[in-house]
Amino acid sequence: MSNVLIVAEHLDGRLNGSTAKCVSAAQALSPDTIDIVVLAADPASVAAEAAKLAGVRKVLTVANEANAHPLAQVLGPQVVKLAEGYSHVFGPSTTFGKDLMPVVAALLGTAQVSDVMTVESSHEFTRPIYAGNAIITVKAPADRPVVATVRTASWREAARDGDAVVEEISVEADLPAHTRFVELAAGSSDRPDLQSAKRVVSGGRGVGSEENFRIIFDFADKLGAAVGASRAAVDAGYVPNELQVGQTGKIIAPELYIAIGISGAIQHLTGIKDAGTIVAINKDPDSAIFEIADIGLVGDLFKVLPELEAAL
């Protein structure tokens, strides 16, 4: 018998799409119940979104000013209290989940299963190793709750035609005083979120400079796409590191991925291997990116992109 508790990821009163992907992973278990917990200062709007996810029985809301910011050391003890009676506790393999779920696993005295790609049984899962070049099957202990992060690039979002019950609850947990929120430093953008966008345009070292990267932003705006970058472009200072795609950046699975001036290092390919259609534009015909691209165009990006923009 499987009962799954999913920890919702949210920001500014909006549910992150990664939570819907966790629901899809939970459904693969064929569980008896799937519940979602929303921890926030005011969880009402997030809970309303979560209640629409198909297959969810109940949305638990924990309203506490201490939950105004997602601090793992504060959320962890509360999740552990809520986990009583559940066989599985899932979170997304995003920055949020990678921060929180190891704390939950440690407090529950179990090992975390990371980056779940497929569900083989209630306690067996597959996950990538060696930068995604190999897939391993792991088995979690049957006598303890399964704490896992879900590889969001491997799962589609659950449908939003559900009607789950929303239940307000209180949690009595000892919250630490040694960890406190200071500030959130984040870039603001009207473009889609990189990890959940359906279309992504990325630039690499071949773009040449921070000033030249404007051509990538302009092209992405034409497509209504998010903007990404290779590690080489980030290390060169063309764009901030929150745009990095790859093994040490964000793992994404858009329907369309356009790689511009990106050579195709294995670390970058790891981050886009689950993309639907990959388009590569590079003037070097021997670039590794062409080996995995569905559509490849050999040419100077500074000549090709204006022509594509005009066509769009």
mmCIF file of C-alpha atoms in Angstrom:
data_model
loop_
_atom_site.group_PDB
_atom_site.id
_atom_site.type_symbol
_atom_site.label_atom_id
_atom_site.label_comp_id
_atom_site.label_asym_id
_atom_site.label_seq_id
_atom_site.Cartn_x
_atom_site.Cartn_y
_atom_site.Cartn_z
ATOM 1 C CA MET A 1 0.000 0.000 0.000
ATOM 2 C CA SER A 2 1.484 3.338 -1.091
ATOM 3 C CA ASN A 3 0.526 6.745 0.204
ATOM 4 C CA VAL A 4 2.450 9.638 -1.296
ATOM 5 C CA LEU A 5 3.027 13.090 0.174
ATOM 6 C CA ILE A 6 4.356 15.702 -2.261
ATOM 7 C CA VAL A 7 5.951 18.910 -1.018
ATOM 8 C CA ALA A 8 4.749 21.748 -3.254
ATOM 9 C CA GLU A 9 7.242 24.182 -4.720
ATOM 10 C CA HIS A 10 5.920 27.720 -5.100
ATOM 11 C CA LEU A 11 7.034 31.329 -5.317
ATOM 12 C CA ASP A 12 5.108 34.585 -5.013
ATOM 13 C CA GLY A 13 1.807 32.782 -4.573
ATOM 14 C CA ARG A 14 2.191 30.657 -7.730
ATOM 15 C CA LEU A 15 2.621 26.899 -7.895
ATOM 16 C CA ASN A 16 5.730 25.769 -9.766
ATOM 17 C CA GLY A 17 5.148 23.325 -12.621
ATOM 18 C CA SER A 18 7.637 20.931 -11.018
ATOM 19 C CA THR A 19 4.952 19.963 -8.503
ATOM 20 C CA ALA A 20 2.685 18.742 -11.304
ATOM 21 C CA LYS A 21 5.554 16.571 -12.550
ATOM 22 C CA CYS A 22 5.952 15.089 -9.070
ATOM 23 C CA VAL A 23 2.274 14.138 -9.230
ATOM 24 C CA SER A 24 2.888 12.281 -12.496
ATOM 25 C CA ALA A 25 5.768 10.379 -10.878
ATOM 26 C CA ALA A 26 3.568 9.545 -7.896
ATOM 27 C CA GLN A 27 0.824 8.264 -10.204
ATOM 28 C CA ALA A 28 3.325 5.781 -11.669
ATOM 29 C CA LEU A 29 3.328 4.052 -8.274
ATOM 30 C CA SER A 30 -0.432 3.368 -8.593
ATOM 31 C CA PRO A 31 -0.767 4.550 -4.991
ATOM 32 C CA ASP A 32 -3.831 4.500 -2.778
ATOM 33 C CA THR A 33 -3.553 8.248 -2.166
ATOM 34 C CA ILE A 34 -1.585 11.261 -3.360
ATOM 35 C CA ASP A 35 -1.599 14.323 -1.111
ATOM 36 C CA ILE A 36 0.209 17.639 -1.523
ATOM 37 C CA VAL A 37 1.391 19.866 1.301
ATOM 38 C CA VAL A 38 1.766 23.612 0.834
ATOM 39 C CA LEU A 39 3.889 25.355 3.464
ATOM 40 C CA ALA A 40 3.677 29.141 3.271
ATOM 41 C CA ALA A 41 2.750 32.263 5.195
ATOM 42 C CA ASP A 42 -0.462 32.412 3.163
ATOM 43 C CA PRO A 43 -0.934 29.139 1.222
ATOM 44 C CA ALA A 44 -4.462 29.762 -0.116
ATOM 45 C CA SER A 45 -3.676 30.689 -3.732
ATOM 46 C CA VAL A 46 -1.042 27.973 -4.137
ATOM 47 C CA ALA A 47 -3.361 25.383 -2.604
ATOM 48 C CA ALA A 48 -6.118 26.333 -5.050
ATOM 49 C CA GLU A 49 -3.772 25.605 -7.964
ATOM 50 C CA ALA A 50 -2.543 22.359 -6.420
ATOM 51 C CA ALA A 51 -6.121 21.157 -5.879
ATOM 52 C CA LYS A 52 -6.650 21.144 -9.650
ATOM 53 C CA LEU A 53 -3.925 18.568 -10.302
ATOM 54 C CA ALA A 54 -5.406 15.271 -11.469
ATOM 55 C CA GLY A 55 -5.108 12.341 -9.089
ATOM 56 C CA VAL A 56 -4.596 14.393 -5.938
ATOM 57 C CA ARG A 57 -6.874 13.433 -3.046
ATOM 58 C CA LYS A 58 -6.123 16.239 -0.625
ATOM 59 C CA VAL A 59 -4.090 19.450 -0.368
ATOM 60 C CA LEU A 60 -2.791 20.154 3.118
ATOM 61 C CA THR A 61 -2.011 23.780 3.937
ATOM 62 C CA VAL A 62 0.299 24.884 6.743
ATOM 63 C CA ALA A 63 0.072 28.631 7.308
ATOM 64 C CA ASN A 64 2.986 29.945 9.330
ATOM 65 C CA GLU A 65 4.980 33.171 9.035
ATOM 66 C CA ALA A 66 8.107 31.052 9.455
ATOM 67 C CA ASN A 67 7.267 29.480 6.076
ATOM 68 C CA ALA A 68 7.291 32.791 4.215
ATOM 69 C CA HIS A 69 10.622 31.801 2.657
ATOM 70 C CA PRO A 70 11.588 28.233 1.646
ATOM 71 C CA LEU A 71 14.353 27.466 4.137
ATOM 72 C CA ALA A 72 15.106 23.749 4.252
ATOM 73 C CA GLN A 73 15.985 23.827 7.948
ATOM 74 C CA VAL A 74 12.589 25.364 8.740
ATOM 75 C CA LEU A 75 10.424 23.354 6.336
ATOM 76 C CA GLY A 76 12.182 20.033 6.967
ATOM 77 C CA PRO A 77 10.984 19.355 10.547
ATOM 78 C CA GLN A 78 7.418 20.221 9.526
ATOM 79 C CA VAL A 79 7.489 17.875 6.525
ATOM 80 C CA VAL A 80 8.798 15.083 8.766
ATOM 81 C CA LYS A 81 5.869 15.532 11.154
ATOM 82 C CA LEU A 82 3.457 15.475 8.220
ATOM 83 C CA ALA A 83 5.142 12.394 6.728
ATOM 84 C CA GLU A 84 3.746 10.137 9.454
ATOM 85 C CA GLY A 85 1.426 7.654 7.796
ATOM 86 C CA TYR A 86 2.898 8.132 4.308
ATOM 87 C CA SER A 87 5.047 5.539 2.570
ATOM 88 C CA HIS A 88 6.617 8.037 0.126
ATOM 89 C CA VAL A 89 7.621 11.694 0.321
ATOM 90 C CA PHE A 90 8.377 13.307 -3.035
ATOM 91 C CA GLY A 91 9.851 16.664 -3.995
ATOM 92 C CA PRO A 92 11.133 18.031 -7.316
ATOM 93 C CA SER A 93 14.765 17.749 -8.319
ATOM 94 C CA THR A 94 15.032 21.518 -8.567
ATOM 95 C CA THR A 95 17.074 23.891 -6.432
ATOM 96 C CA PHE A 96 14.180 23.881 -3.967
ATOM 97 C CA GLY A 97 13.961 20.088 -3.774
ATOM 98 C CA LYS A 98 17.702 19.511 -3.725
ATOM 99 C CA ASP A 99 17.895 21.818 -0.722
ATOM 100 C CA LEU A 100 14.918 20.477 1.221
ATOM 101 C CA MET A 101 14.600 16.743 0.585
ATOM 102 C CA PRO A 102 18.022 15.667 1.934
ATOM 103 C CA VAL A 103 17.069 17.371 5.209
ATOM 104 C CA VAL A 104 13.790 15.440 5.264
ATOM 105 C CA ALA A 105 15.589 12.164 4.518
ATOM 106 C CA ALA A 106 18.168 12.749 7.243
ATOM 107 C CA LEU A 107 15.525 13.565 9.861
ATOM 108 C CA LEU A 108 13.609 10.410 8.876
ATOM 109 C CA GLY A 109 16.793 8.342 9.148
ATOM 110 C CA THR A 110 16.789 7.123 5.573
ATOM 111 C CA ALA A 111 18.722 7.608 2.349
ATOM 112 C CA GLN A 112 17.309 9.806 -0.394
ATOM 113 C CA VAL A 113 16.608 8.492 -3.891
ATOM 114 C CA SER A 114 17.678 11.312 -6.214
ATOM 115 C CA ASP A 115 16.556 12.243 -9.736
ATOM 116 C CA VAL A 116 13.889 9.575 -10.225
ATOM 117 C CA MET A 117 13.452 8.973 -13.952
ATOM 118 C CA THR A 118 11.110 5.972 -13.902
ATOM 119 C CA VAL A 119 9.228 3.960 -11.293
ATOM 120 C CA GLU A 120 9.895 0.225 -11.543
ATOM 121 C CA SER A 121 8.004 -0.742 -8.372
ATOM 122 C CA SER A 122 7.038 0.812 -5.060
ATOM 123 C CA HIS A 123 10.663 0.770 -3.909
ATOM 124 C CA GLU A 124 12.655 0.481 -7.145
ATOM 125 C CA PHE A 125 13.484 3.440 -9.360
ATOM 126 C CA THR A 126 15.864 4.393 -12.153
ATOM 127 C CA ARG A 127 18.093 7.433 -12.040
ATOM 128 C CA PRO A 128 20.983 8.796 -14.142
ATOM 129 C CA ILE A 129 24.655 8.513 -13.215
ATOM 130 C CA TYR A 130 27.903 9.558 -14.917
ATOM 131 C CA ALA A 131 26.405 12.829 -16.163
ATOM 132 C CA GLY A 132 23.446 10.992 -17.624
ATOM 133 C CA ASN A 133 25.537 8.580 -19.701
ATOM 134 C CA ALA A 134 24.262 5.583 -17.758
ATOM 135 C CA ILE A 135 21.020 4.722 -16.004
ATOM 136 C CA ILE A 136 21.044 2.770 -12.754
ATOM 137 C CA THR A 137 18.242 0.982 -10.921
ATOM 138 C CA VAL A 138 18.197 1.662 -7.185
ATOM 139 C CA LYS A 139 16.172 -0.036 -4.469
ATOM 140 C CA ALA A 140 15.051 1.844 -1.369
ATOM 141 C CA PRO A 141 14.694 0.109 2.024
ATOM 142 C CA ALA A 142 11.224 -1.375 2.411
ATOM 143 C CA ASP A 143 11.058 -0.738 6.158
ATOM 144 C CA ARG A 144 11.384 3.058 5.938
ATOM 145 C CA PRO A 145 9.602 5.881 4.123
ATOM 146 C CA VAL A 146 10.899 6.510 0.613
ATOM 147 C CA VAL A 147 12.208 10.069 0.279
ATOM 148 C CA ALA A 148 12.877 10.977 -3.329
ATOM 149 C CA THR A 149 13.436 13.858 -5.707
ATOM 150 C CA VAL A 150 11.784 13.638 -9.118
ATOM 151 C CA ARG A 151 13.806 14.448 -12.215
ATOM 152 C CA THR A 152 11.465 17.011 -13.727
ATOM 153 C CA ALA A 153 12.907 16.621 -17.223
ATOM 154 C CA SER A 154 11.712 13.000 -17.293
ATOM 155 C CA TRP A 155 8.051 13.583 -16.433
ATOM 156 C CA ARG A 156 5.180 15.487 -17.993
ATOM 157 C CA GLU A 157 3.005 17.713 -15.856
ATOM 158 C CA ALA A 158 -0.147 16.093 -14.511
ATOM 159 C CA ALA A 159 -3.439 17.273 -15.985
ATOM 160 C CA ARG A 160 -5.229 20.142 -14.282
ATOM 161 C CA ASP A 161 -8.747 18.787 -14.221
ATOM 162 C CA GLY A 162 -8.830 17.601 -10.607
ATOM 163 C CA ASP A 163 -10.880 18.809 -7.658
ATOM 164 C CA ALA A 164 -9.003 17.877 -4.492
ATOM 165 C CA VAL A 165 -10.098 18.812 -0.990
ATOM 166 C CA VAL A 166 -8.106 21.614 0.654
ATOM 167 C CA GLU A 167 -7.542 21.093 4.380
ATOM 168 C CA GLU A 168 -5.935 23.546 6.795
ATOM 169 C CA ILE A 169 -3.731 21.887 9.392
ATOM 170 C CA SER A 170 -1.253 22.956 12.056
ATOM 171 C CA VAL A 171 2.084 21.293 12.706
ATOM 172 C CA GLU A 172 3.812 21.159 16.069
ATOM 173 C CA ALA A 173 7.483 20.992 15.220
ATOM 174 C CA ASP A 174 10.593 22.467 16.797
ATOM 175 C CA LEU A 175 11.902 25.007 14.306
ATOM 176 C CA PRO A 176 15.573 25.997 14.437
ATOM 177 C CA ALA A 177 16.648 29.471 15.465
ATOM 178 C CA HIS A 178 20.130 29.250 13.947
ATOM 179 C CA THR A 179 18.868 29.647 10.362
ATOM 180 C CA ARG A 180 17.161 32.788 9.188
ATOM 181 C CA PHE A 181 16.213 34.396 5.898
ATOM 182 C CA VAL A 182 18.263 37.473 4.980
ATOM 183 C CA GLU A 183 17.366 38.318 1.393
ATOM 184 C CA LEU A 184 16.642 36.838 -2.004
ATOM 185 C CA ALA A 185 18.826 38.088 -4.826
ATOM 186 C CA ALA A 186 17.279 37.145 -8.149
ATOM 187 C CA GLY A 187 17.084 38.608 -11.610
ATOM 188 C CA SER A 188 13.670 39.709 -12.818
ATOM 189 C CA SER A 189 12.428 38.805 -16.271
ATOM 190 C CA ASP A 190 9.189 38.763 -18.215
ATOM 191 C CA ARG A 191 10.373 35.688 -20.118
ATOM 192 C CA PRO A 192 9.183 32.154 -19.282
ATOM 193 C CA ASP A 193 10.905 30.264 -16.480
ATOM 194 C CA LEU A 194 13.868 28.326 -17.889
ATOM 195 C CA GLN A 195 13.073 25.032 -16.162
ATOM 196 C CA SER A 196 9.416 24.913 -17.149
ATOM 197 C CA ALA A 197 9.452 26.678 -20.548
ATOM 198 C CA LYS A 198 8.166 24.838 -23.625
ATOM 199 C CA ARG A 199 10.676 26.657 -25.853
ATOM 200 C CA VAL A 200 14.264 27.571 -24.954
ATOM 201 C CA VAL A 201 16.906 29.467 -26.924
ATOM 202 C CA SER A 202 20.470 29.080 -25.617
ATOM 203 C CA GLY A 203 23.692 30.810 -26.545
ATOM 204 C CA GLY A 204 27.253 29.616 -26.130
ATOM 205 C CA ARG A 205 30.812 30.805 -26.350
ATOM 206 C CA GLY A 206 30.327 31.415 -30.063
ATOM 207 C CA VAL A 207 28.092 34.407 -29.322
ATOM 208 C CA GLY A 208 31.290 36.240 -28.444
ATOM 209 C CA SER A 209 30.372 38.779 -25.755
ATOM 210 C CA GLU A 210 27.789 40.044 -23.307
ATOM 211 C CA GLU A 211 26.765 42.723 -25.805
ATOM 212 C CA ASN A 212 26.366 40.202 -28.600
ATOM 213 C CA PHE A 213 24.118 38.060 -26.378
ATOM 214 C CA ARG A 214 21.365 40.606 -27.025
ATOM 215 C CA ILE A 215 20.767 38.805 -30.329
ATOM 216 C CA ILE A 216 19.874 35.654 -28.353
ATOM 217 C CA PHE A 217 17.433 37.552 -26.122
ATOM 218 C CA ASP A 218 15.791 39.229 -29.113
ATOM 219 C CA PHE A 219 15.381 35.943 -30.958
ATOM 220 C CA ALA A 220 13.932 34.270 -27.852
ATOM 221 C CA ASP A 221 11.433 37.105 -27.487
ATOM 222 C CA LYS A 222 10.268 36.487 -31.053
ATOM 223 C CA LEU A 223 9.528 32.880 -30.122
ATOM 224 C CA GLY A 224 8.150 33.583 -26.665
ATOM 225 C CA ALA A 225 10.966 31.400 -25.356
ATOM 226 C CA ALA A 226 13.098 31.256 -22.249
ATOM 227 C CA VAL A 227 16.819 32.017 -22.538
ATOM 228 C CA GLY A 228 19.583 29.626 -21.536
ATOM 229 C CA ALA A 229 23.340 29.451 -21.919
ATOM 230 C CA SER A 230 26.219 27.026 -21.926
ATOM 231 C CA ARG A 231 28.683 26.957 -19.056
ATOM 232 C CA ALA A 232 31.307 28.507 -21.319
ATOM 233 C CA ALA A 233 29.071 31.529 -21.897
ATOM 234 C CA VAL A 234 28.366 31.849 -18.167
ATOM 235 C CA ASP A 235 32.044 31.500 -17.221
ATOM 236 C CA ALA A 236 32.905 34.167 -19.791
ATOM 237 C CA GLY A 237 30.489 36.549 -18.076
ATOM 238 C CA TYR A 238 28.054 36.876 -20.974
ATOM 239 C CA VAL A 239 25.034 36.034 -18.782
ATOM 240 C CA PRO A 240 24.367 35.235 -15.094
ATOM 241 C CA ASN A 241 24.714 31.657 -13.873
ATOM 242 C CA GLU A 242 20.962 31.153 -13.319
ATOM 243 C CA LEU A 243 20.717 30.765 -17.105
ATOM 244 C CA GLN A 244 23.209 27.900 -17.262
ATOM 245 C CA VAL A 245 21.931 24.688 -18.829
ATOM 246 C CA GLY A 246 23.753 21.412 -18.247
ATOM 247 C CA GLN A 247 25.106 19.037 -15.647
ATOM 248 C CA THR A 248 26.154 21.842 -13.295
ATOM 249 C CA GLY A 249 23.244 24.063 -14.306
ATOM 250 C CA LYS A 250 19.595 23.329 -15.036
ATOM 251 C CA ILE A 251 18.309 20.039 -16.450
ATOM 252 C CA ILE A 252 15.488 20.932 -18.835
ATOM 253 C CA ALA A 253 13.095 19.202 -21.225
ATOM 254 C CA PRO A 254 11.445 21.796 -23.467
ATOM 255 C CA GLU A 255 9.478 20.843 -26.564
ATOM 256 C CA LEU A 256 11.900 22.945 -28.632
ATOM 257 C CA TYR A 257 15.539 23.667 -27.796
ATOM 258 C CA ILE A 258 17.613 25.935 -30.031
ATOM 259 C CA ALA A 259 21.369 25.866 -29.377
ATOM 260 C CA ILE A 260 23.191 28.822 -30.920
ATOM 261 C CA GLY A 261 26.973 28.985 -30.973
ATOM 262 C CA ILE A 262 27.180 25.991 -28.611
ATOM 263 C CA SER A 263 29.787 23.327 -29.370
ATOM 264 C CA GLY A 264 28.037 20.548 -27.437
ATOM 265 C CA ALA A 265 30.215 19.528 -24.485
ATOM 266 C CA ILE A 266 28.933 16.383 -22.753
ATOM 267 C CA GLN A 267 28.043 18.394 -19.640
ATOM 268 C CA HIS A 268 25.729 20.591 -21.707
ATOM 269 C CA LEU A 269 24.162 17.683 -23.566
ATOM 270 C CA THR A 270 23.292 16.119 -20.208
ATOM 271 C CA GLY A 271 20.993 19.045 -19.518
ATOM 272 C CA ILE A 272 19.015 18.798 -22.767
ATOM 273 C CA LYS A 273 18.879 15.055 -23.532
ATOM 274 C CA ASP A 274 15.123 14.937 -22.770
ATOM 275 C CA ALA A 275 14.243 17.874 -25.042
ATOM 276 C CA GLY A 276 11.690 17.219 -27.773
ATOM 277 C CA THR A 277 13.251 18.818 -30.866
ATOM 278 C CA ILE A 278 16.840 20.099 -30.767
ATOM 279 C CA VAL A 279 17.956 22.689 -33.318
ATOM 280 C CA ALA A 280 21.654 23.592 -33.574
ATOM 281 C CA ILE A 281 23.190 26.610 -35.300
ATOM 282 C CA ASN A 282 26.978 26.681 -35.432
ATOM 283 C CA LYS A 283 29.569 27.654 -38.026
ATOM 284 C CA ASP A 284 31.744 24.636 -37.203
ATOM 285 C CA PRO A 285 30.304 21.590 -39.009
ATOM 286 C CA ASP A 286 32.283 19.255 -36.727
ATOM 287 C CA SER A 287 30.670 20.530 -33.503
ATOM 288 C CA ALA A 288 29.446 17.734 -31.232
ATOM 289 C CA ILE A 289 26.053 19.426 -30.918
ATOM 290 C CA PHE A 290 25.206 18.298 -34.469
ATOM 291 C CA GLU A 291 25.467 14.657 -33.398
ATOM 292 C CA ILE A 292 22.368 14.948 -31.214
ATOM 293 C CA ALA A 293 20.505 17.734 -33.049
ATOM 294 C CA ASP A 294 17.292 16.906 -34.898
ATOM 295 C CA ILE A 295 17.894 19.907 -37.161
ATOM 296 C CA GLY A 296 21.347 21.345 -37.805
ATOM 297 C CA LEU A 297 22.286 24.534 -39.619
ATOM 298 C CA VAL A 298 25.927 25.305 -40.382
ATOM 299 C CA GLY A 299 26.374 29.035 -40.627
ATOM 300 C CA ASP A 300 27.374 32.295 -38.972
ATOM 301 C CA LEU A 301 24.819 32.967 -36.238
ATOM 302 C CA PHE A 302 25.092 36.731 -36.809
ATOM 303 C CA LYS A 303 23.863 36.216 -40.380
ATOM 304 C CA VAL A 304 21.457 33.348 -39.731
ATOM 305 C CA LEU A 305 19.516 34.792 -36.778
ATOM 306 C CA PRO A 306 18.501 38.056 -38.489
ATOM 307 C CA GLU A 307 17.198 36.005 -41.423
ATOM 308 C CA LEU A 308 15.235 33.728 -39.085
ATOM 309 C CA GLU A 309 13.861 36.723 -37.196
ATOM 310 C CA ALA A 310 12.699 38.272 -40.459
ATOM 311 C CA ALA A 311 10.965 35.021 -41.390
ATOM 312 C CA LEU A 312 9.248 34.897 -37.998
#
